[in-house]
PDB file of C-alpha atoms in Angstrom:
ATOM      1  CA  UNK A  12      -4.763   4.594  19.940  1.00 63.00           C
ATOM      2  CA  UNK A  13      -4.338   2.738  16.763  1.00 70.00           C
ATOM      3  CA  UNK A  14      -6.094   3.837  13.904  1.00 92.00           C
ATOM      4  CA  UNK A  15      -6.114   0.372  11.640  1.00 96.00           C
ATOM      5  CA  UNK A  16      -5.406  -2.577  14.144  1.00 95.00           C
ATOM      6  CA  UNK A  17      -5.180  -6.235  12.560  1.00 96.00           C
ATOM      7  CA  UNK A  18      -4.955  -9.427  14.703  1.00 96.00           C
ATOM      8  CA  UNK A  19      -2.868 -11.619  14.767  1.00 96.00           C
ATOM      9  CA  UNK A  20       0.293  -9.722  14.101  1.00 95.00           C
ATOM     10  CA  UNK A  21       1.908 -13.310  13.184  1.00 96.00           C
ATOM     11  CA  UNK A  22       0.625 -16.496  12.164  1.00 97.00           C
ATOM     12  CA  UNK A  23       1.989 -19.939  11.663  1.00 97.00           C
ATOM     13  CA  UNK A  24      -0.066 -22.679  10.478  1.00 97.00           C
ATOM     14  CA  UNK A  25      -0.008 -25.886   8.480  1.00 97.00           C
ATOM     15  CA  UNK A  26      -0.976 -26.578   4.894  1.00 97.00           C
ATOM     16  CA  UNK A  27      -4.804 -27.337   4.787  1.00 97.00           C
ATOM     17  CA  UNK A  28      -5.788 -25.566   7.819  1.00 97.00           C
ATOM     18  CA  UNK A  29      -8.588 -22.538   7.936  1.00 97.00           C
ATOM     19  CA  UNK A  30      -7.528 -19.486   9.649  1.00 97.00           C
ATOM     20  CA  UNK A  31      -8.725 -16.020   9.975  1.00 97.00           C
ATOM     21  CA  UNK A  32      -7.530 -12.208  10.095  1.00 98.00           C
ATOM     22  CA  UNK A  33      -9.387  -9.642  11.855  1.00 97.00           C
ATOM     23  CA  UNK A  34      -9.133  -5.824  11.306  1.00 97.00           C
ATOM     24  CA  UNK A  35     -10.591  -3.499  12.826  1.00 97.00           C
ATOM     25  CA  UNK A  36     -10.375   0.745  12.463  1.00 97.00           C
ATOM     26  CA  UNK A  37     -11.767   3.429  14.868  1.00 96.00           C
ATOM     27  CA  UNK A  38     -11.299   6.256  12.220  1.00 95.00           C
ATOM     28  CA  UNK A  39     -15.018   6.519  11.192  1.00 95.00           C
ATOM     29  CA  UNK A  40     -14.126   5.343   7.984  1.00 95.00           C
ATOM     30  CA  UNK A  41     -16.851   4.060   5.161  1.00 94.00           C
ATOM     31  CA  UNK A  42     -14.296   1.685   2.961  1.00 94.00           C
ATOM     32  CA  UNK A  43     -12.030  -0.808   3.960  1.00 95.00           C
ATOM     33  CA  UNK A  44      -9.439  -3.180   2.045  1.00 95.00           C
ATOM     34  CA  UNK A  45      -7.035  -6.343   2.050  1.00 96.00           C
ATOM     35  CA  UNK A  46      -4.091  -6.133   0.251  1.00 95.00           C
ATOM     36  CA  UNK A  47      -1.475  -8.995  -0.054  1.00 95.00           C
ATOM     37  CA  UNK A  48       2.299  -8.341   0.016  1.00 93.00           C
ATOM     38  CA  UNK A  49       4.366 -11.386  -1.465  1.00 92.00           C
ATOM     39  CA  UNK A  50       7.795 -12.087  -0.431  1.00 91.00           C
ATOM     40  CA  UNK A  51       9.497  -9.515  -2.857  1.00 89.00           C
ATOM     41  CA  UNK A  52       7.162  -6.826  -1.141  1.00 88.00           C
ATOM     42  CA  UNK A  53       4.807  -6.638  -4.186  1.00 91.00           C
ATOM     43  CA  UNK A  54       1.345  -5.172  -3.362  1.00 92.00           C
ATOM     44  CA  UNK A  55      -1.667  -5.997  -4.372  1.00 93.00           C
ATOM     45  CA  UNK A  56      -5.301  -5.130  -3.725  1.00 93.00           C
ATOM     46  CA  UNK A  57      -7.680  -7.998  -3.064  1.00 94.00           C
ATOM     47  CA  UNK A  58     -10.940  -7.052  -1.748  1.00 92.00           C
ATOM     48  CA  UNK A  59     -12.785  -3.647  -0.977  1.00 92.00           C
ATOM     49  CA  UNK A  60     -15.627  -2.887   1.277  1.00 92.00           C
ATOM     50  CA  UNK A  61     -17.557   0.428   1.045  1.00 91.00           C
ATOM     51  CA  UNK A  62     -20.301   0.562   3.935  1.00 89.00           C
ATOM     52  CA  UNK A  63     -20.268  -3.530   4.493  1.00 86.00           C
ATOM     53  CA  UNK A  64     -20.363  -3.743   0.781  1.00 89.00           C
ATOM     54  CA  UNK A  65     -17.920  -5.405  -1.619  1.00 90.00           C
ATOM     55  CA  UNK A  66     -17.130  -3.137  -4.406  1.00 89.00           C
ATOM     56  CA  UNK A  67     -13.545  -4.582  -5.311  1.00 86.00           C
ATOM     57  CA  UNK A  68     -12.793  -8.473  -6.011  1.00 86.00           C
ATOM     58  CA  UNK A  69      -9.962  -9.218  -7.569  1.00 87.00           C
ATOM     59  CA  UNK A  70      -8.665 -12.256  -9.019  1.00 77.00           C
ATOM     60  CA  UNK A  71      -8.218 -13.992  -5.821  1.00 85.00           C
ATOM     61  CA  UNK A  72      -9.042 -17.972  -5.038  1.00 90.00           C
ATOM     62  CA  UNK A  73     -12.517 -18.598  -3.641  1.00 91.00           C
ATOM     63  CA  UNK A  74     -10.646 -19.808  -0.713  1.00 95.00           C
ATOM     64  CA  UNK A  75     -10.178 -16.266   0.560  1.00 95.00           C
ATOM     65  CA  UNK A  76     -13.561 -15.311   1.684  1.00 94.00           C
ATOM     66  CA  UNK A  77     -13.731 -11.609   3.280  1.00 93.00           C
ATOM     67  CA  UNK A  78     -16.432 -10.319   5.791  1.00 93.00           C
ATOM     68  CA  UNK A  79     -17.360  -7.331   7.178  1.00 93.00           C
ATOM     69  CA  UNK A  80     -20.026  -7.267   9.916  1.00 92.00           C
ATOM     70  CA  UNK A  81     -19.827  -3.643  10.345  1.00 92.00           C
ATOM     71  CA  UNK A  82     -18.055  -0.346   8.878  1.00 92.00           C
ATOM     72  CA  UNK A  83     -15.342  -0.587  11.093  1.00 95.00           C
ATOM     73  CA  UNK A  84     -14.624  -4.106  10.834  1.00 96.00           C
ATOM     74  CA  UNK A  85     -13.517  -6.418   8.020  1.00 96.00           C
ATOM     75  CA  UNK A  86     -12.231  -9.948   8.634  1.00 96.00           C
ATOM     76  CA  UNK A  87     -10.468 -12.262   6.112  1.00 96.00           C
ATOM     77  CA  UNK A  88     -10.807 -15.906   6.243  1.00 96.00           C
ATOM     78  CA  UNK A  89      -8.786 -18.494   4.336  1.00 96.00           C
ATOM     79  CA  UNK A  90      -9.846 -22.049   3.736  1.00 96.00           C
ATOM     80  CA  UNK A  91      -7.584 -24.667   2.813  1.00 97.00           C
ATOM     81  CA  UNK A  92      -3.950 -22.729   2.979  1.00 97.00           C
ATOM     82  CA  UNK A  93      -1.721 -23.316   0.746  1.00 96.00           C
ATOM     83  CA  UNK A  94       2.232 -22.673   0.636  1.00 96.00           C
ATOM     84  CA  UNK A  95       1.753 -19.539  -1.769  1.00 94.00           C
ATOM     85  CA  UNK A  96      -0.671 -17.981   0.524  1.00 96.00           C
ATOM     86  CA  UNK A  97       2.719 -17.060   2.487  1.00 97.00           C
ATOM     87  CA  UNK A  98       2.616 -13.498   2.850  1.00 96.00           C
ATOM     88  CA  UNK A  99       2.015 -10.347   4.568  1.00 95.00           C
ATOM     89  CA  UNK A 100      -1.687  -9.285   4.707  1.00 96.00           C
ATOM     90  CA  UNK A 101      -2.384  -5.613   5.208  1.00 95.00           C
ATOM     91  CA  UNK A 102      -5.910  -4.369   6.146  1.00 96.00           C
ATOM     92  CA  UNK A 103      -6.429  -0.244   5.130  1.00 96.00           C
ATOM     93  CA  UNK A 104      -9.210   2.114   5.156  1.00 95.00           C
ATOM     94  CA  UNK A 105     -10.389   5.358   3.615  1.00 94.00           C
ATOM     95  CA  UNK A 106     -12.840   7.950   4.640  1.00 92.00           C
ATOM     96  CA  UNK A 107     -14.903   6.448   1.635  1.00 88.00           C
ATOM     97  CA  UNK A 108     -14.473   5.099  -1.969  1.00 86.00           C
ATOM     98  CA  UNK A 109     -13.504   8.299  -4.080  1.00 83.00           C
ATOM     99  CA  UNK A 110     -10.234   7.562  -6.097  1.00 78.00           C
ATOM    100  CA  UNK A 111      -8.245  10.202  -4.473  1.00 82.00           C
ATOM    101  CA  UNK A 112      -8.630   9.190  -0.767  1.00 86.00           C
ATOM    102  CA  UNK A 113      -5.678   8.498   1.228  1.00 89.00           C
ATOM    103  CA  UNK A 114      -5.451   4.796   2.583  1.00 93.00           C
ATOM    104  CA  UNK A 115      -4.453   4.296   6.209  1.00 94.00           C
ATOM    105  CA  UNK A 116      -2.793   0.990   6.659  1.00 94.00           C
ATOM    106  CA  UNK A 117      -2.629  -1.249   9.497  1.00 95.00           C
ATOM    107  CA  UNK A 118       0.649  -2.836  10.851  1.00 93.00           C
ATOM    108  CA  UNK A 119       0.311  -5.952   8.669  1.00 94.00           C
ATOM    109  CA  UNK A 120       0.004  -9.679   9.582  1.00 96.00           C
ATOM    110  CA  UNK A 121       2.569 -12.068   8.779  1.00 96.00           C
ATOM    111  CA  UNK A 122       1.104 -15.107   7.341  1.00 97.00           C
ATOM    112  CA  UNK A 123       3.398 -18.329   7.338  1.00 97.00           C
ATOM    113  CA  UNK A 124       1.985 -21.760   5.715  1.00 97.00           C
ATOM    114  CA  UNK A 125       4.440 -24.448   6.523  1.00 96.00           C
TER     115      UNK A 125
ATOM    116  CA  UNK U  12      -5.709  -0.687 -16.771  1.00 80.00           C
ATOM    117  CA  UNK U  13      -2.856   1.172 -15.049  1.00 83.00           C
ATOM    118  CA  UNK U  14       0.426   0.030 -14.498  1.00 91.00           C
ATOM    119  CA  UNK U  15       3.621   1.437 -12.175  1.00 95.00           C
ATOM    120  CA  UNK U  16       7.127   1.038 -12.835  1.00 95.00           C
ATOM    121  CA  UNK U  17       9.843   2.078 -10.254  1.00 96.00           C
ATOM    122  CA  UNK U  18      13.096   1.175 -12.086  1.00 90.00           C
ATOM    123  CA  UNK U  19      15.119   1.240  -8.983  1.00 94.00           C
ATOM    124  CA  UNK U  20      14.963  -1.589  -6.446  1.00 94.00           C
ATOM    125  CA  UNK U  21      17.479  -0.356  -4.262  1.00 96.00           C
ATOM    126  CA  UNK U  22      19.164   2.919  -3.716  1.00 97.00           C
ATOM    127  CA  UNK U  23      22.025   3.615  -1.537  1.00 97.00           C
ATOM    128  CA  UNK U  24      22.857   7.048  -0.572  1.00 97.00           C
ATOM    129  CA  UNK U  25      24.851   8.597   2.032  1.00 97.00           C
ATOM    130  CA  UNK U  26      23.617  10.728   4.745  1.00 97.00           C
ATOM    131  CA  UNK U  27      23.101  14.425   3.790  1.00 97.00           C
ATOM    132  CA  UNK U  28      22.994  13.659   0.144  1.00 98.00           C
ATOM    133  CA  UNK U  29      20.102  14.568  -2.376  1.00 98.00           C
ATOM    134  CA  UNK U  30      18.184  11.683  -3.536  1.00 98.00           C
ATOM    135  CA  UNK U  31      15.603  10.915  -6.398  1.00 97.00           C
ATOM    136  CA  UNK U  32      13.661   7.755  -6.474  1.00 98.00           C
ATOM    137  CA  UNK U  33      11.738   7.163 -10.091  1.00 97.00           C
ATOM    138  CA  UNK U  34       8.586   6.186 -11.159  1.00 97.00           C
ATOM    139  CA  UNK U  35       6.666   5.888 -14.274  1.00 97.00           C
ATOM    140  CA  UNK U  36       3.081   5.075 -14.995  1.00 95.00           C
ATOM    141  CA  UNK U  37       0.941   3.469 -17.932  1.00 92.00           C
ATOM    142  CA  UNK U  38      -2.539   4.425 -17.817  1.00 88.00           C
ATOM    143  CA  UNK U  39      -5.539   5.224 -20.608  1.00 83.00           C
ATOM    144  CA  UNK U  40      -7.169   7.460 -18.792  1.00 84.00           C
ATOM    145  CA  UNK U  41      -6.436  10.311 -15.914  1.00 85.00           C
ATOM    146  CA  UNK U  42      -5.102   8.853 -12.791  1.00 88.00           C
ATOM    147  CA  UNK U  43      -4.152   9.924  -9.067  1.00 92.00           C
ATOM    148  CA  UNK U  44      -1.029   9.503  -8.252  1.00 94.00           C
ATOM    149  CA  UNK U  45       0.470   8.551  -4.435  1.00 95.00           C
ATOM    150  CA  UNK U  46       3.861   8.025  -2.898  1.00 97.00           C
ATOM    151  CA  UNK U  47       3.650   6.071   0.104  1.00 96.00           C
ATOM    152  CA  UNK U  48       6.384   4.786   2.681  1.00 96.00           C
ATOM    153  CA  UNK U  49       6.927   1.235   4.716  1.00 94.00           C
ATOM    154  CA  UNK U  50       9.294   1.265   7.311  1.00 92.00           C
ATOM    155  CA  UNK U  51      10.599  -1.815   8.597  1.00 88.00           C
ATOM    156  CA  UNK U  52       8.164  -4.194   9.890  1.00 84.00           C
ATOM    157  CA  UNK U  53       5.666  -1.533   9.645  1.00 88.00           C
ATOM    158  CA  UNK U  54       2.264  -0.736   7.404  1.00 89.00           C
ATOM    159  CA  UNK U  55       2.041   1.589   4.767  1.00 93.00           C
ATOM    160  CA  UNK U  56       1.764   5.671   5.483  1.00 94.00           C
ATOM    161  CA  UNK U  57       1.385   8.052   2.709  1.00 94.00           C
ATOM    162  CA  UNK U  58       3.960  10.846   1.699  1.00 96.00           C
ATOM    163  CA  UNK U  59       2.098  12.623  -0.586  1.00 96.00           C
ATOM    164  CA  UNK U  60      -0.484  12.623  -3.191  1.00 94.00           C
ATOM    165  CA  UNK U  61      -0.884  14.325  -6.554  1.00 93.00           C
ATOM    166  CA  UNK U  62      -4.618  15.026  -7.604  1.00 90.00           C
ATOM    167  CA  UNK U  63      -4.614  18.024  -9.712  1.00 87.00           C
ATOM    168  CA  UNK U  64      -3.506  21.653  -9.807  1.00 87.00           C
ATOM    169  CA  UNK U  65       0.647  22.456  -9.263  1.00 89.00           C
ATOM    170  CA  UNK U  66       2.700  19.826 -10.738  1.00 91.00           C
ATOM    171  CA  UNK U  67       5.137  19.821  -7.612  1.00 96.00           C
ATOM    172  CA  UNK U  68       3.716  18.498  -4.863  1.00 96.00           C
ATOM    173  CA  UNK U  69       5.183  18.818  -0.883  1.00 96.00           C
ATOM    174  CA  UNK U  70       4.772  15.575   1.328  1.00 95.00           C
ATOM    175  CA  UNK U  71       5.725  14.843   4.471  1.00 94.00           C
ATOM    176  CA  UNK U  72       9.448  14.637   5.988  1.00 93.00           C
ATOM    177  CA  UNK U  73      10.653  17.070   3.686  1.00 96.00           C
ATOM    178  CA  UNK U  74       9.969  14.946   0.742  1.00 97.00           C
ATOM    179  CA  UNK U  75       8.640  16.212  -2.992  1.00 97.00           C
ATOM    180  CA  UNK U  76       7.424  15.263  -6.055  1.00 97.00           C
ATOM    181  CA  UNK U  77       6.415  16.520  -9.505  1.00 96.00           C
ATOM    182  CA  UNK U  78       4.277  15.231 -11.913  1.00 95.00           C
ATOM    183  CA  UNK U  79       5.209  15.281 -15.374  1.00 94.00           C
ATOM    184  CA  UNK U  80       2.457  14.065 -17.895  1.00 91.00           C
ATOM    185  CA  UNK U  81       4.329  14.249 -20.819  1.00 92.00           C
ATOM    186  CA  UNK U  82       6.990  11.567 -19.540  1.00 93.00           C
ATOM    187  CA  UNK U  83       4.319   9.621 -17.201  1.00 94.00           C
ATOM    188  CA  UNK U  84       6.524  10.260 -14.452  1.00 95.00           C
ATOM    189  CA  UNK U  85       6.181  11.200 -10.861  1.00 97.00           C
ATOM    190  CA  UNK U  86       9.522  11.465  -9.455  1.00 97.00           C
ATOM    191  CA  UNK U  87      10.034  11.469  -5.600  1.00 98.00           C
ATOM    192  CA  UNK U  88      12.821  13.890  -4.382  1.00 98.00           C
ATOM    193  CA  UNK U  89      14.446  14.791  -1.231  1.00 98.00           C
ATOM    194  CA  UNK U  90      17.187  17.304  -0.950  1.00 97.00           C
ATOM    195  CA  UNK U  91      18.852  15.867   2.208  1.00 97.00           C
ATOM    196  CA  UNK U  92      18.117  12.522   3.390  1.00 97.00           C
ATOM    197  CA  UNK U  93      18.734  11.352   7.114  1.00 97.00           C
ATOM    198  CA  UNK U  94      19.213   7.933   8.371  1.00 96.00           C
ATOM    199  CA  UNK U  95      15.702   7.597   9.418  1.00 95.00           C
ATOM    200  CA  UNK U  96      14.615   8.189   5.920  1.00 97.00           C
ATOM    201  CA  UNK U  97      15.772   4.402   5.336  1.00 97.00           C
ATOM    202  CA  UNK U  98      12.743   2.489   4.214  1.00 97.00           C
ATOM    203  CA  UNK U  99      10.794   1.171   1.375  1.00 96.00           C
ATOM    204  CA  UNK U 100       8.868   3.661  -0.930  1.00 97.00           C
ATOM    205  CA  UNK U 101       5.928   2.452  -3.201  1.00 96.00           C
ATOM    206  CA  UNK U 102       4.389   4.677  -5.981  1.00 97.00           C
ATOM    207  CA  UNK U 103       0.925   4.177  -6.691  1.00 95.00           C
ATOM    208  CA  UNK U 104      -1.888   5.366  -8.989  1.00 93.00           C
ATOM    209  CA  UNK U 105      -5.662   5.176  -9.184  1.00 91.00           C
ATOM    210  CA  UNK U 106      -8.033   6.089 -11.861  1.00 85.00           C
ATOM    211  CA  UNK U 107     -11.180   8.116 -11.710  1.00 78.00           C
ATOM    212  CA  UNK U 108     -14.269   5.877 -11.239  1.00 76.00           C
ATOM    213  CA  UNK U 109     -12.054   2.937 -10.299  1.00 77.00           C
ATOM    214  CA  UNK U 110     -13.374   2.442  -6.347  1.00 76.00           C
ATOM    215  CA  UNK U 111     -10.045   4.278  -4.776  1.00 83.00           C
ATOM    216  CA  UNK U 112      -8.391   0.764  -6.226  1.00 87.00           C
ATOM    217  CA  UNK U 113      -4.589   1.543  -5.810  1.00 91.00           C
ATOM    218  CA  UNK U 114      -2.025  -0.074  -8.029  1.00 92.00           C
ATOM    219  CA  UNK U 115       1.505  -0.124  -6.862  1.00 94.00           C
ATOM    220  CA  UNK U 116       4.965  -0.294  -8.217  1.00 95.00           C
ATOM    221  CA  UNK U 117       7.214  -3.043  -6.735  1.00 93.00           C
ATOM    222  CA  UNK U 118       8.771  -0.551  -4.309  1.00 95.00           C
ATOM    223  CA  UNK U 119      12.321   1.071  -4.124  1.00 97.00           C
ATOM    224  CA  UNK U 120      14.265   0.154  -1.077  1.00 97.00           C
ATOM    225  CA  UNK U 121      16.014   3.461  -0.063  1.00 97.00           C
ATOM    226  CA  UNK U 122      19.168   2.942   2.312  1.00 97.00           C
ATOM    227  CA  UNK U 123      20.465   5.776   3.663  1.00 97.00           C
ATOM    228  CA  UNK U 124      24.690   5.323   5.143  1.00 96.00           C
ATOM    229  CA  UNK U 125      26.680   7.421   7.315  1.00 91.00           C
TER     230      UNK U 125
END
């Protein structure tokens, strides 16, 4: 019973393509996040949604668009993929957006742009 | 804005030896402090967190950390490591009213050898 799941696990695609990564959590949490981990393992938050509402939107190119159809899902769509988008993308969730809440991470999606 | 510094990018240690992974933070407001562990090809898992109260925090897998406000540090320790502790360790902070946005350090690779 996976708490936070992501699909696909690996994604290899050509520059210029559009792709989506899906995330689902079965923890009943209100808040979900997307993080990007670069090749040096540096983790940076991209977006956060609380009850389907965007609450954190870091300086991310507008080619990246998150979508939350319901509280349990937060998908990430990327348009016109670039080489620099190659990274591991992690979805996470927490009970709510309170600052002390543990975040539960998914297994990651390794995106490779050729 | 907050920042987190993990000075040691790699820490090699022999099995059953003690280890300390260093973390320093910078913030103009009160913060909450976290240590996460990332095993190879997996997502992150919370080891422990400091919210308030006792400055010595105990976590899972025998790890503990001490919050030192005057030195703005939150070093992670384990008295006797095991091979299975080999992983990447991330220190992170969130601030009050920040929507649970985590700011991560650059990580420390702990390599336990026989």
